[in-house]
PDB file of C-alpha atoms (C1' of nucleotides) in Angstrom:
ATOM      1  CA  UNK O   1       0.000   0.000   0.000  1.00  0.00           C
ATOM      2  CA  UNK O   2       1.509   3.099  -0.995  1.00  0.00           C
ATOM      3  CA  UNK O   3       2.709   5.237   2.090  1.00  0.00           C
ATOM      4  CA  UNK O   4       4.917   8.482   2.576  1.00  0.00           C
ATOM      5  CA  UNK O   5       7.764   6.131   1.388  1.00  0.00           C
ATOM      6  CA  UNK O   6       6.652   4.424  -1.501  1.00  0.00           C
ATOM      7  CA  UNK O   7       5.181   7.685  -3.118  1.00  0.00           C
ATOM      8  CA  UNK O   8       8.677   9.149  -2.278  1.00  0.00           C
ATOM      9  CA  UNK O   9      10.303   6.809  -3.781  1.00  0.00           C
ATOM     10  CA  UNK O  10       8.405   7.035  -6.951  1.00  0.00           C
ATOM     11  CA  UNK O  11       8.899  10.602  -6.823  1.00  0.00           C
ATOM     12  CA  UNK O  12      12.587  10.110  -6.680  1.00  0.00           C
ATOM     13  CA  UNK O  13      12.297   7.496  -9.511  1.00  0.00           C
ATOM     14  CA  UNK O  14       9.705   9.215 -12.050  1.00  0.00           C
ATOM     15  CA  UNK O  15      12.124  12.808 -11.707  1.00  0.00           C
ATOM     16  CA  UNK O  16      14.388  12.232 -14.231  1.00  0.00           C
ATOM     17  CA  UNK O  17      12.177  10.839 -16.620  1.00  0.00           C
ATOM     18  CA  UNK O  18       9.368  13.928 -16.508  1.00  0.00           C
ATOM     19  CA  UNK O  19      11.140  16.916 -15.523  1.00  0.00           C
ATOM     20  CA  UNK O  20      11.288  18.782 -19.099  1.00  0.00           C
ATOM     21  CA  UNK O  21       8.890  16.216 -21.161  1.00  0.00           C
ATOM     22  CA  UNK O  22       5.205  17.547 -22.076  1.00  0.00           C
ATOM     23  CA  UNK O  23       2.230  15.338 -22.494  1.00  0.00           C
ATOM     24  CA  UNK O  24       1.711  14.642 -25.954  1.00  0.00           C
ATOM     25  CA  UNK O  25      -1.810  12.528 -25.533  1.00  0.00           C
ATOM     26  CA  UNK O  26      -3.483  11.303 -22.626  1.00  0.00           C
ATOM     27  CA  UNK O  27      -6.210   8.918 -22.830  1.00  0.00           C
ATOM     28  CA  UNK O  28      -8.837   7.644 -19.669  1.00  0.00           C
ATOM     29  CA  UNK O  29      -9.531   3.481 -19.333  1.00  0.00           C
ATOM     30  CA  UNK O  30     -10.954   4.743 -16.261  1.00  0.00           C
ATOM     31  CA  UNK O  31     -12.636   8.097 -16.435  1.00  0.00           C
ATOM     32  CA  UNK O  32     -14.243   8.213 -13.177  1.00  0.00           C
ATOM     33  CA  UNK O  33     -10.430   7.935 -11.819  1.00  0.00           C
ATOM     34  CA  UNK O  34     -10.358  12.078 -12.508  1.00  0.00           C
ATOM     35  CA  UNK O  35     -11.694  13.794  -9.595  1.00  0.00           C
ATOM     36  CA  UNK O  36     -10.968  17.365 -11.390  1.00  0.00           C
ATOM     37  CA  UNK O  37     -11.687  18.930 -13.931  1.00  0.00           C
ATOM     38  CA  UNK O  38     -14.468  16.703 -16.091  1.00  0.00           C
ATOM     39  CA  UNK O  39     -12.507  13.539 -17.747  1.00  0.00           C
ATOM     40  CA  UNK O  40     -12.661  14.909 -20.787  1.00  0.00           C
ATOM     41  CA  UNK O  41     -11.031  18.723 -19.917  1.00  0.00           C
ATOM     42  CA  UNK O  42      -8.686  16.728 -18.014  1.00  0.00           C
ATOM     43  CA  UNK O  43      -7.481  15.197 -21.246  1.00  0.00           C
ATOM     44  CA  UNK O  44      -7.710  18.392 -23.337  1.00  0.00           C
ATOM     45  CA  UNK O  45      -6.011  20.303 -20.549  1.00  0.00           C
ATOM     46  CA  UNK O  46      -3.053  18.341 -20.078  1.00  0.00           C
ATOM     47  CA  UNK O  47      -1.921  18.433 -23.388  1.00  0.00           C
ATOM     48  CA  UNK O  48       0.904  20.443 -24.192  1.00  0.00           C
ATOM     49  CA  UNK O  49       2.255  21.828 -20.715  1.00  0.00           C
ATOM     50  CA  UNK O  50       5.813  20.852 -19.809  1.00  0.00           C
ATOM     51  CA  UNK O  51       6.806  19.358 -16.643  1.00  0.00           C
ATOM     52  CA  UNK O  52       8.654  21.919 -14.174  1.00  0.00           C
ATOM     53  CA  UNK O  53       9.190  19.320 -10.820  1.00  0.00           C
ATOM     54  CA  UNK O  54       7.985  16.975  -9.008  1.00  0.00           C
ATOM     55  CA  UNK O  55       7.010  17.150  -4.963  1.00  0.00           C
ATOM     56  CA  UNK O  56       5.674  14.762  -2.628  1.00  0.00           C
ATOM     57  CA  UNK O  57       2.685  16.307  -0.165  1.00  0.00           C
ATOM     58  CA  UNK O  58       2.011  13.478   2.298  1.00  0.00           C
ATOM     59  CA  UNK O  59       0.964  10.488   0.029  1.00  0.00           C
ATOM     60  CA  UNK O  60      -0.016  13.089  -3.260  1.00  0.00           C
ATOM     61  CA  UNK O  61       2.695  12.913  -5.942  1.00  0.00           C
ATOM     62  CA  UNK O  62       2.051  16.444  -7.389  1.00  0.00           C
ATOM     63  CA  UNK O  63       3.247  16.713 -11.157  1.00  0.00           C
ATOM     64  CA  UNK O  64       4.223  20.238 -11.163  1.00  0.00           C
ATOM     65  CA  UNK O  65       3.460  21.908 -14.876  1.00  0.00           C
ATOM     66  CA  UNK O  66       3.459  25.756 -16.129  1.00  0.00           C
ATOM     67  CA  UNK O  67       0.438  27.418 -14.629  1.00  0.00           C
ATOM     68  CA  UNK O  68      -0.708  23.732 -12.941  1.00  0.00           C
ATOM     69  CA  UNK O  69      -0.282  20.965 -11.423  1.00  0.00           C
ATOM     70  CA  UNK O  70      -1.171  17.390 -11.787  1.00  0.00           C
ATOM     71  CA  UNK O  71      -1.707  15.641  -8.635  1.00  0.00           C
ATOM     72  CA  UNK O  72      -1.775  11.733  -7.928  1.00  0.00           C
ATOM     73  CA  UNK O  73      -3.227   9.798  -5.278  1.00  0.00           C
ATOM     74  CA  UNK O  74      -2.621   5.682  -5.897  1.00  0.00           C
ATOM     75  CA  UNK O  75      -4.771   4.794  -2.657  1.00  0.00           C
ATOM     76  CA  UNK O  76      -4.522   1.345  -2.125  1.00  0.00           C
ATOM     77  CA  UNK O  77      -3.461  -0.669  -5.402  1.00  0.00           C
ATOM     78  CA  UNK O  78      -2.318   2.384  -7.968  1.00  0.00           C
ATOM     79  CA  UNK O  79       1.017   2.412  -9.295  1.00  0.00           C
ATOM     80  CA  UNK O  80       2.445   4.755 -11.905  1.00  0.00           C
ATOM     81  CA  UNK O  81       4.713   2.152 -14.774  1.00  0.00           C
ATOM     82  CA  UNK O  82       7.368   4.035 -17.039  1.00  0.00           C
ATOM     83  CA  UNK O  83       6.899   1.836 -20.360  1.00  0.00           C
ATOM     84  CA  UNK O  84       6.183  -1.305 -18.906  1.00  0.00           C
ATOM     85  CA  UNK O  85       7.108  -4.189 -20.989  1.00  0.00           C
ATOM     86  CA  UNK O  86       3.266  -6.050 -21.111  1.00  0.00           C
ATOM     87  CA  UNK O  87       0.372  -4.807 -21.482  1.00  0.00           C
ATOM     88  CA  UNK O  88      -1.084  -4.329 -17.872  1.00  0.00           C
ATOM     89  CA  UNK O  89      -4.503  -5.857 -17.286  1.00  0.00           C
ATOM     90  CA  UNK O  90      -5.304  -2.672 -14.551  1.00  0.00           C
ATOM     91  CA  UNK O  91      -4.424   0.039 -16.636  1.00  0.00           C
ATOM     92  CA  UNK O  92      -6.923   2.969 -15.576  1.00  0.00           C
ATOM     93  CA  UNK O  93      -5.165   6.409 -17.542  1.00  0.00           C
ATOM     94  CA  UNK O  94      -2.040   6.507 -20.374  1.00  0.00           C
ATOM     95  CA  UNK O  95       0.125   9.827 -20.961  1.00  0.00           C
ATOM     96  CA  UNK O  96       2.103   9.496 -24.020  1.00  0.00           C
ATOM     97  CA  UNK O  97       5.244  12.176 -23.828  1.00  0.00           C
ATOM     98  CA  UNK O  98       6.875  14.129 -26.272  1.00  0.00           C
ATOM     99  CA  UNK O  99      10.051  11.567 -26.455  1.00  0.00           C
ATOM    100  CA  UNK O 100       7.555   8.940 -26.926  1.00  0.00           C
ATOM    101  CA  UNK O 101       7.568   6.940 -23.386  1.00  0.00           C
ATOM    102  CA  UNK O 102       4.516   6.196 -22.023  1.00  0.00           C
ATOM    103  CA  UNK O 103       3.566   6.556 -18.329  1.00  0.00           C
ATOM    104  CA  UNK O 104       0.280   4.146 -17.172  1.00  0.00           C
ATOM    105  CA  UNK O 105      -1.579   4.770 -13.929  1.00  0.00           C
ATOM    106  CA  UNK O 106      -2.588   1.023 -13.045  1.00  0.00           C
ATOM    107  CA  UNK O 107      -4.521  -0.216 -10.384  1.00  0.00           C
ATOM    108  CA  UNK O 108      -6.463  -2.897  -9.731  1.00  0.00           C
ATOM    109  CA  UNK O 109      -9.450  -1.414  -7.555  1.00  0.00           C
ATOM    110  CA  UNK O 110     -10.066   1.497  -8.693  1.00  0.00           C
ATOM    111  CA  UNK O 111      -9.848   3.540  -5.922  1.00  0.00           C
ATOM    112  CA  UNK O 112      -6.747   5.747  -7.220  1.00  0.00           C
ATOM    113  CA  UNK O 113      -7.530   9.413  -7.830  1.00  0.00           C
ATOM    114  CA  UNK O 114      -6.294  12.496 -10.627  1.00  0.00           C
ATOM    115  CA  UNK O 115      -7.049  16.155 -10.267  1.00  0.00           C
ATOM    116  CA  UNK O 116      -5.751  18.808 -12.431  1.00  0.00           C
ATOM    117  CA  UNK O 117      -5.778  22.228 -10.868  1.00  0.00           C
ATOM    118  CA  UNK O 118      -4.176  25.603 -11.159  1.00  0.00           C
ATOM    119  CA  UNK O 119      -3.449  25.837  -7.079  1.00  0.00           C
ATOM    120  CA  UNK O 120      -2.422  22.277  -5.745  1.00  0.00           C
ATOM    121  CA  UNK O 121      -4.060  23.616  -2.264  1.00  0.00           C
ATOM    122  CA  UNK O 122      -7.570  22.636  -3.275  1.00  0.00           C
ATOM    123  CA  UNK O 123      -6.095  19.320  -2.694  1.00  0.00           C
ATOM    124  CA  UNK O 124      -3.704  18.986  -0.624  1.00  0.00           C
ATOM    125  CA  UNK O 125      -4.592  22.227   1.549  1.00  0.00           C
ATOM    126  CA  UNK O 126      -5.911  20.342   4.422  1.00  0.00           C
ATOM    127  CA  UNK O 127      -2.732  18.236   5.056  1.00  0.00           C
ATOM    128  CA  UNK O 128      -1.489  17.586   8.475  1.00  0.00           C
ATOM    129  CA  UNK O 129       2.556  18.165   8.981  1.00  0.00           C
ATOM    130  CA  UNK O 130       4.842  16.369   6.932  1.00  0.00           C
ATOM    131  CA  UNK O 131       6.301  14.006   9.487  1.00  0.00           C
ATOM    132  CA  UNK O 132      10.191  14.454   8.009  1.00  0.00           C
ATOM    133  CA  UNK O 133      10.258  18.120   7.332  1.00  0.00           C
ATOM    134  CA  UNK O 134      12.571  20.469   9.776  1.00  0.00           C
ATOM    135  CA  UNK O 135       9.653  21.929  11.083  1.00  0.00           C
ATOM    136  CA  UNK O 136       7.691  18.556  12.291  1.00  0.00           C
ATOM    137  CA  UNK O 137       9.340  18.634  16.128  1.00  0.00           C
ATOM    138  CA  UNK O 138       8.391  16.481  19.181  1.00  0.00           C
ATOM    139  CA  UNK O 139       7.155  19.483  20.012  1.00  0.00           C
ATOM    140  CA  UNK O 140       4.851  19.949  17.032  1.00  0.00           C
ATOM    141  CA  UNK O 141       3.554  16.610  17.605  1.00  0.00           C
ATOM    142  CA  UNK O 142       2.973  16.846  21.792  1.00  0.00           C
ATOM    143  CA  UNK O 143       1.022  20.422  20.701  1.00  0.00           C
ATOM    144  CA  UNK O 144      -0.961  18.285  18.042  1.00  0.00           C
ATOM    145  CA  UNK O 145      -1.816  15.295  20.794  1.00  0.00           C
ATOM    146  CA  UNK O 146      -3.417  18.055  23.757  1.00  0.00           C
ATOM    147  CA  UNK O 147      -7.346  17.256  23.845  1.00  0.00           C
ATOM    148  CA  UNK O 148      -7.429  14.192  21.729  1.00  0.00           C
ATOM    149  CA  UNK O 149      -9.035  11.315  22.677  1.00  0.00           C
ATOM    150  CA  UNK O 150      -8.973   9.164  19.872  1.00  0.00           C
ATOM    151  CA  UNK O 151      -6.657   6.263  19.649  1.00  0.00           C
ATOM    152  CA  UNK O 152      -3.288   7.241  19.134  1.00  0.00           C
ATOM    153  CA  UNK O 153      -3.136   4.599  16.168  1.00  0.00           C
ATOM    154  CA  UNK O 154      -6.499   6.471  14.631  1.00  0.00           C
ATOM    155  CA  UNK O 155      -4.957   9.503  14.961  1.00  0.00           C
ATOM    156  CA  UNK O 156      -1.300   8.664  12.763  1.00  0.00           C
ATOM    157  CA  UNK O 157      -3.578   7.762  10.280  1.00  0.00           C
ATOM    158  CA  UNK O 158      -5.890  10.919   9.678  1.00  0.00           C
ATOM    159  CA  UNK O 159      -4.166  12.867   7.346  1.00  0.00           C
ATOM    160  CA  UNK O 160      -5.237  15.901   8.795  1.00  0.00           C
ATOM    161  CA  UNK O 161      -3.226  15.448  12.360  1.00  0.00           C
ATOM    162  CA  UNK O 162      -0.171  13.994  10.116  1.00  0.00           C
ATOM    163  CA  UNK O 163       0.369  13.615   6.529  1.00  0.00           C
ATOM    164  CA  UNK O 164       1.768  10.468   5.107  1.00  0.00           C
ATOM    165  CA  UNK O 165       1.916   8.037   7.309  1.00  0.00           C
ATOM    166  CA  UNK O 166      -0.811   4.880   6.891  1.00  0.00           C
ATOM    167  CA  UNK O 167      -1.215   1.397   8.534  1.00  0.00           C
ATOM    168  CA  UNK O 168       1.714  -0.678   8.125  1.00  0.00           C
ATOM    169  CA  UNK O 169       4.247   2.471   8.937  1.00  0.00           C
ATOM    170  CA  UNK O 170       1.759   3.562  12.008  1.00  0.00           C
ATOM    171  CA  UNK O 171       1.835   0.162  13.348  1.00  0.00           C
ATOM    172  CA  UNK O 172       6.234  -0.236  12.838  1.00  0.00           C
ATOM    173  CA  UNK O 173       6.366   3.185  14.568  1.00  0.00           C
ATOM    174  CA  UNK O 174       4.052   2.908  17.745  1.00  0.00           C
ATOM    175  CA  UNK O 175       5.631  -0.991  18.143  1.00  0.00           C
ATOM    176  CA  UNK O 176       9.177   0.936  18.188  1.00  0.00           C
ATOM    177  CA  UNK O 177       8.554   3.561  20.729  1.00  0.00           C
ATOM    178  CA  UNK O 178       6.337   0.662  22.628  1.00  0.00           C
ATOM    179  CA  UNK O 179       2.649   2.047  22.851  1.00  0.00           C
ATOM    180  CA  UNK O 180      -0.191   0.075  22.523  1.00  0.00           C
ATOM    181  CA  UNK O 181      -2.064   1.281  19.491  1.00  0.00           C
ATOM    182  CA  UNK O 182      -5.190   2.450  21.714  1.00  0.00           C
ATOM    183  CA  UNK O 183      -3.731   4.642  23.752  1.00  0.00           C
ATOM    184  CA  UNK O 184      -5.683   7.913  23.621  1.00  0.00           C
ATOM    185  CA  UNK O 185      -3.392  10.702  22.206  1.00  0.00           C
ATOM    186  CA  UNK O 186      -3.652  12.704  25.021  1.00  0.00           C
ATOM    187  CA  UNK O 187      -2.591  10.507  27.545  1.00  0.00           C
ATOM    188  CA  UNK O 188       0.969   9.887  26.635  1.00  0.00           C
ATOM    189  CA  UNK O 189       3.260  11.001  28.527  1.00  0.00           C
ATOM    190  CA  UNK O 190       6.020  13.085  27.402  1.00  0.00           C
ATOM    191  CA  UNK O 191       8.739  10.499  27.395  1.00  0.00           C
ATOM    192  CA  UNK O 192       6.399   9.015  24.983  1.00  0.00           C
ATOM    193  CA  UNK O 193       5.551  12.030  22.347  1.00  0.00           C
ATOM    194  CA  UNK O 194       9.278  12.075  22.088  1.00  0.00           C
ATOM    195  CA  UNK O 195       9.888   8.550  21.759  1.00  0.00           C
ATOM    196  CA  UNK O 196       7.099   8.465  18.990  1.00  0.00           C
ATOM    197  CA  UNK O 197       8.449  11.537  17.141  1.00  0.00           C
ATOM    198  CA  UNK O 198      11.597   9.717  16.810  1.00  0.00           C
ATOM    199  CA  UNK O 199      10.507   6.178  15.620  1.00  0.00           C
ATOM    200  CA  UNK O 200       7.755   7.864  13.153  1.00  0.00           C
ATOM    201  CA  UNK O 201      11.059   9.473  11.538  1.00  0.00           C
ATOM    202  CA  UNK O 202      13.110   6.812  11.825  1.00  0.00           C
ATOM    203  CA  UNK O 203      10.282   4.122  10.333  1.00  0.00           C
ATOM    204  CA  UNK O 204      10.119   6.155   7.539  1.00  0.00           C
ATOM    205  CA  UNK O 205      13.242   7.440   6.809  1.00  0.00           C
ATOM    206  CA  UNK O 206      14.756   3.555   6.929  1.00  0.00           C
ATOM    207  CA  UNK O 207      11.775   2.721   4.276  1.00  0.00           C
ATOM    208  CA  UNK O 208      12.740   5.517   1.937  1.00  0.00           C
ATOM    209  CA  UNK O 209      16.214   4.032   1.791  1.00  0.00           C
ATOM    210  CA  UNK O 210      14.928   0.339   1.336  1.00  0.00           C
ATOM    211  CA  UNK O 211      12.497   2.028  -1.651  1.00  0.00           C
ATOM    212  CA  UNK O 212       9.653   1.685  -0.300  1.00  0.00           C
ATOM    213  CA  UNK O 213       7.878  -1.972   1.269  1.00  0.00           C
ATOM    214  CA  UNK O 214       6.280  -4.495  -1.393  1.00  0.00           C
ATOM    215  CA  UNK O 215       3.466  -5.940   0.953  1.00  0.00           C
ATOM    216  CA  UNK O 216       0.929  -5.602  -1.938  1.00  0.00           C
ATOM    217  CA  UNK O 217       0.741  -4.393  -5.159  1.00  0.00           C
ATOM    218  CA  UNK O 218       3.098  -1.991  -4.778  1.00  0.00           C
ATOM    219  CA  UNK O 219       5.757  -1.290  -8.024  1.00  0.00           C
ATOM    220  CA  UNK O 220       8.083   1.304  -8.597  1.00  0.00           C
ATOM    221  CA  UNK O 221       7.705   3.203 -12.386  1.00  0.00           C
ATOM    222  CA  UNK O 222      10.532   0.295 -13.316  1.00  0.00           C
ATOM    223  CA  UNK O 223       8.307  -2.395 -12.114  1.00  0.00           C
ATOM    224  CA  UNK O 224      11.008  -3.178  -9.370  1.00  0.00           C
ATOM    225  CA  UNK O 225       9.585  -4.073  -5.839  1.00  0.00           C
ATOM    226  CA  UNK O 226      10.849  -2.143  -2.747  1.00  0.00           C
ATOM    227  CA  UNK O 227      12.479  -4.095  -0.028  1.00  0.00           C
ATOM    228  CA  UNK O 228      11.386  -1.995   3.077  1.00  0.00           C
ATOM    229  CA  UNK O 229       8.465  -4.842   4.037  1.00  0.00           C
ATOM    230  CA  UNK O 230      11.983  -6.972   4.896  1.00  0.00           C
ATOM    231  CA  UNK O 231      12.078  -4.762   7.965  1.00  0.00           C
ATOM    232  CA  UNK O 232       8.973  -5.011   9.239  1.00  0.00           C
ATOM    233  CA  UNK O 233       8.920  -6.125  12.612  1.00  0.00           C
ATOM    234  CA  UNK O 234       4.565  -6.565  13.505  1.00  0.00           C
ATOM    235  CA  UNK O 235       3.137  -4.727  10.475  1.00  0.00           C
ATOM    236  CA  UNK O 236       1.364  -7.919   8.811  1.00  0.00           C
ATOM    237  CA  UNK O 237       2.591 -10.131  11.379  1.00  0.00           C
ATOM    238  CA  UNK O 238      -0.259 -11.720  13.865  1.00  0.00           C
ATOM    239  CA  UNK O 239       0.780 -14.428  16.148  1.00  0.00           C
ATOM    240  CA  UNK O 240       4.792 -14.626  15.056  1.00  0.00           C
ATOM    241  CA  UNK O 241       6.800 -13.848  17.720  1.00  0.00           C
ATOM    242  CA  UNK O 242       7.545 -10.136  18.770  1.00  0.00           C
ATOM    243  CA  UNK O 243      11.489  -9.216  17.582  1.00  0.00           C
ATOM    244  CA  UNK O 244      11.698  -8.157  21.253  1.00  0.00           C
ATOM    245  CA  UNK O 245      10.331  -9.794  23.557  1.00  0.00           C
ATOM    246  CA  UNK O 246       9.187 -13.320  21.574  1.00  0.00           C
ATOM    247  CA  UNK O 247       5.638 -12.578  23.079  1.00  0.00           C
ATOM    248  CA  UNK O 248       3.298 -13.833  19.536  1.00  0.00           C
ATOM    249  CA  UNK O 249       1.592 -10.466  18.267  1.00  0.00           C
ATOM    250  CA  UNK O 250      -1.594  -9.944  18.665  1.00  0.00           C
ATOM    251  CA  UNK O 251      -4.214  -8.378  15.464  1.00  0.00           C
ATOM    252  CA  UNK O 252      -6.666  -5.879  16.921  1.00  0.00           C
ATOM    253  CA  UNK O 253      -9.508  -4.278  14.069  1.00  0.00           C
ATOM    254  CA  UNK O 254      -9.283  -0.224  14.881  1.00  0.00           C
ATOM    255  CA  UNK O 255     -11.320   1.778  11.982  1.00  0.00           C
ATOM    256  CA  UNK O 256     -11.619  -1.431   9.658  1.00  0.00           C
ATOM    257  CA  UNK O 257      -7.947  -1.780   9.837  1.00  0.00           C
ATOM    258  CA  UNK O 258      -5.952  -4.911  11.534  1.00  0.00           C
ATOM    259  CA  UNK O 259      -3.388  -3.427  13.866  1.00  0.00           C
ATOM    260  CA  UNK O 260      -0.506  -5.385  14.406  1.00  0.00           C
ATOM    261  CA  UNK O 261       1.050  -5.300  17.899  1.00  0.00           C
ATOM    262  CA  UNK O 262       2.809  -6.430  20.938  1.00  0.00           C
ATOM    263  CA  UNK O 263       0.590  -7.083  23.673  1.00  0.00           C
ATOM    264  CA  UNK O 264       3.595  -7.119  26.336  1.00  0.00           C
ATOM    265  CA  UNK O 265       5.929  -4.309  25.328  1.00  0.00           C
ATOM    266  CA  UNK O 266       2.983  -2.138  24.122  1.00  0.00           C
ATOM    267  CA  UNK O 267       1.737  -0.698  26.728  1.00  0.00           C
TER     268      UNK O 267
ATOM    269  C1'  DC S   1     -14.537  20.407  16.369  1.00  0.00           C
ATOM    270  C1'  DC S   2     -14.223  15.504  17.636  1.00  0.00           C
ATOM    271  C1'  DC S   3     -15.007  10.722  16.937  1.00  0.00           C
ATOM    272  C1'  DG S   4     -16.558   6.303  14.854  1.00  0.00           C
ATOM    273  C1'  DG S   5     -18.612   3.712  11.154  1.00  0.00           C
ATOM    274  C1'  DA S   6     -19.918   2.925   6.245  1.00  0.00           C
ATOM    275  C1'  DA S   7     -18.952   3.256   1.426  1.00  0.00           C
ATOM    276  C1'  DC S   8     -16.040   2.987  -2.514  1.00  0.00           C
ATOM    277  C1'  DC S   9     -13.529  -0.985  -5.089  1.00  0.00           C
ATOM    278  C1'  DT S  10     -11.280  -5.901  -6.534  1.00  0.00           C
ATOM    279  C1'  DG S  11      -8.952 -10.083  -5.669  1.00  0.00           C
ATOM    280  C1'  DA S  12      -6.787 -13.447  -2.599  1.00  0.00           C
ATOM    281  C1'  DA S  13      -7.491 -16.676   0.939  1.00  0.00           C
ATOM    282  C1'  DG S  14      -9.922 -19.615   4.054  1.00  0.00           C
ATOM    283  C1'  DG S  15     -14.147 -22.127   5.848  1.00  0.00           C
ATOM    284  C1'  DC S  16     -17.625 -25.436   4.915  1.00  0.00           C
TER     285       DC S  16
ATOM    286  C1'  DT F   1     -15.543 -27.965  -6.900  1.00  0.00           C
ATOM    287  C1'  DG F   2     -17.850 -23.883  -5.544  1.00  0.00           C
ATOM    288  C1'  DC F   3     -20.118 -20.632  -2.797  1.00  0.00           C
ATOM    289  C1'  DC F   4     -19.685 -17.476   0.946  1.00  0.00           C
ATOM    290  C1'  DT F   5     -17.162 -14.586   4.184  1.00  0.00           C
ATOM    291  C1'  DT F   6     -13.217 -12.125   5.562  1.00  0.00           C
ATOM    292  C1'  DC F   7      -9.236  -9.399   4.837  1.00  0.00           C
ATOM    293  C1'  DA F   8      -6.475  -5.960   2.539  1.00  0.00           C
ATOM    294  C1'  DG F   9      -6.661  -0.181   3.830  1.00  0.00           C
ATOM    295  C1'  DG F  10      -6.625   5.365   1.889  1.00  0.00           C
ATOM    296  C1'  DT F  11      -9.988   8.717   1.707  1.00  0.00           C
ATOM    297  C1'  DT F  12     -14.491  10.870   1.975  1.00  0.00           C
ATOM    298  C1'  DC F  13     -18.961  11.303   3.713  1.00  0.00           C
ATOM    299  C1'  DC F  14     -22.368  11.149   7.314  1.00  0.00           C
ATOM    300  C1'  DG F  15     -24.451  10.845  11.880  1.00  0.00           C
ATOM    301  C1'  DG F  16     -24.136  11.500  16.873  1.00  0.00           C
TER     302       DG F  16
END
DNA sequence: CCCGGAACCTGAAGGC
DNA sequence: TGCCTTCAGGTTCCGG
């Protein structure tokens, strides 16, 4: 599942290959994929503009072009293939560039998402800190806990209190700095707002080096696999022994998600 | 504002 | 073999 990582590392990837090339066609398998504008002004729109950069905004790859930006979202099962060698069965959208590559959004359920816009705010305005910028402190983070009662585990994954982090890295980061994933975020101590602010940048810092973890469907543009899921210690990982303590994790549902945990060293 | 649950989607895996 | 249920989980929407 694409997380802060993988959509960094596909940032890092797709770079070189788009920074300078315009979209000579574009064409929709998928139209309801667009979110903005209509599917076919999408098409018409993107035609023509060169690419200026790429950024990463929590898990939106933004596409940056004169006067606009294209912005990606590959949810659960998207993935974005630089000329992939066979034809791929789950290709939703196809942007033919001006050297003649082709770039295919592909995913198998659909749930991916494309907006065009002129400010990339009406997207990604609403974003919570991102978690490895200078700015994100332990202090940041303790301000950012006060009055929440939620689940400390519900609240690393609404994008809105933090940007970029989703279930498997949530889980790897609370099991490092050893807090059970139901804690309510205003009862940690501080001890363990700093301890957290550390493992969430160390969980994903260490996944951006290993390119990203290839639990699912998860590809680079290449069609390599990452090799961060090798690190894992309890994302995915009910009743195998805890790396710490040898305790078998437990799988608790929080939100229609299975949280992976220790049940002795997460208290 | 805060919180929890359902809906959107498809395919793999497991139970019977 | 085949049908049914569960699991996978990012985001948005809705109700309390």
């Amino acid at each position: 599942m694409p997380e802060l990582p993988e959509v960094e590392t596909i940032k890092n990837e797709l770079e070189p290959h788009l920074v300078g090339r315009s979209f000579s066609e574009v064409s929709l398998e998928w139209p309801p994929l667009v979110k903005h504008p209509s599917p076919e002004e999408f098409c018409h729109q993107l035609t023509g503009w060169h690419v200026t950069g790429l950024n990463r905004r929590g898990k939106y790859l933004i596409i940056r072009l004169e006067k606009r930006a294209l912005i990606v979202h590959l949810r659960m099962t998207g993935a974005l293939l630089l000329n992939p060698p066979q034809p791929d069965p789950w290709a939703r959208a196809r942007f033919r560039l001006d050297d003649g590559s082709e770039l295919v959004f592909s995913d198998r359920r659909k749930l991916g998402a494309l907006w065009l816009v002129e400010d990339k705010k009406e997207v990604v305005g609403k974003l919570g800190p991102e978690p490895l910028a200078p700015s994100f402190t332990a202090g940041v983070l303790a301000q950012r806990l006060r009055g929440r009662k939620a689940p400390i585990k519900a609240l690393l994954l609404d994008q809105g209190f933090l940007a970029g982090v989703g279930n498997m890295y949530a889980d790897e980061a609370l099991w490092a700095a050893r807090i059970h994933p139901l804690r309510a975020g205003k009862g940690l101590s501080p001890e363990e707002e700093e301890r957290l602010f550390r493992a969430i940048r160390q969980v994903l810092k260490t996944a951006i080096g290993n390119k990203g973890a290839s639990i699912s469907t998860y590809r680079r543009p290449g069609g390599e696999q990452g090799t961060a899921h090798f690190e894992f210690k309890v994302a995915h990982k009910g009743g195998q022994p805890c790396p710490r303590c040898s305790t078998p994790l437990q799988r608790l549902a929080l939100r229609n998600r299975g949280s992976y945990f220790c049940p002795r060293c997460q208290v």
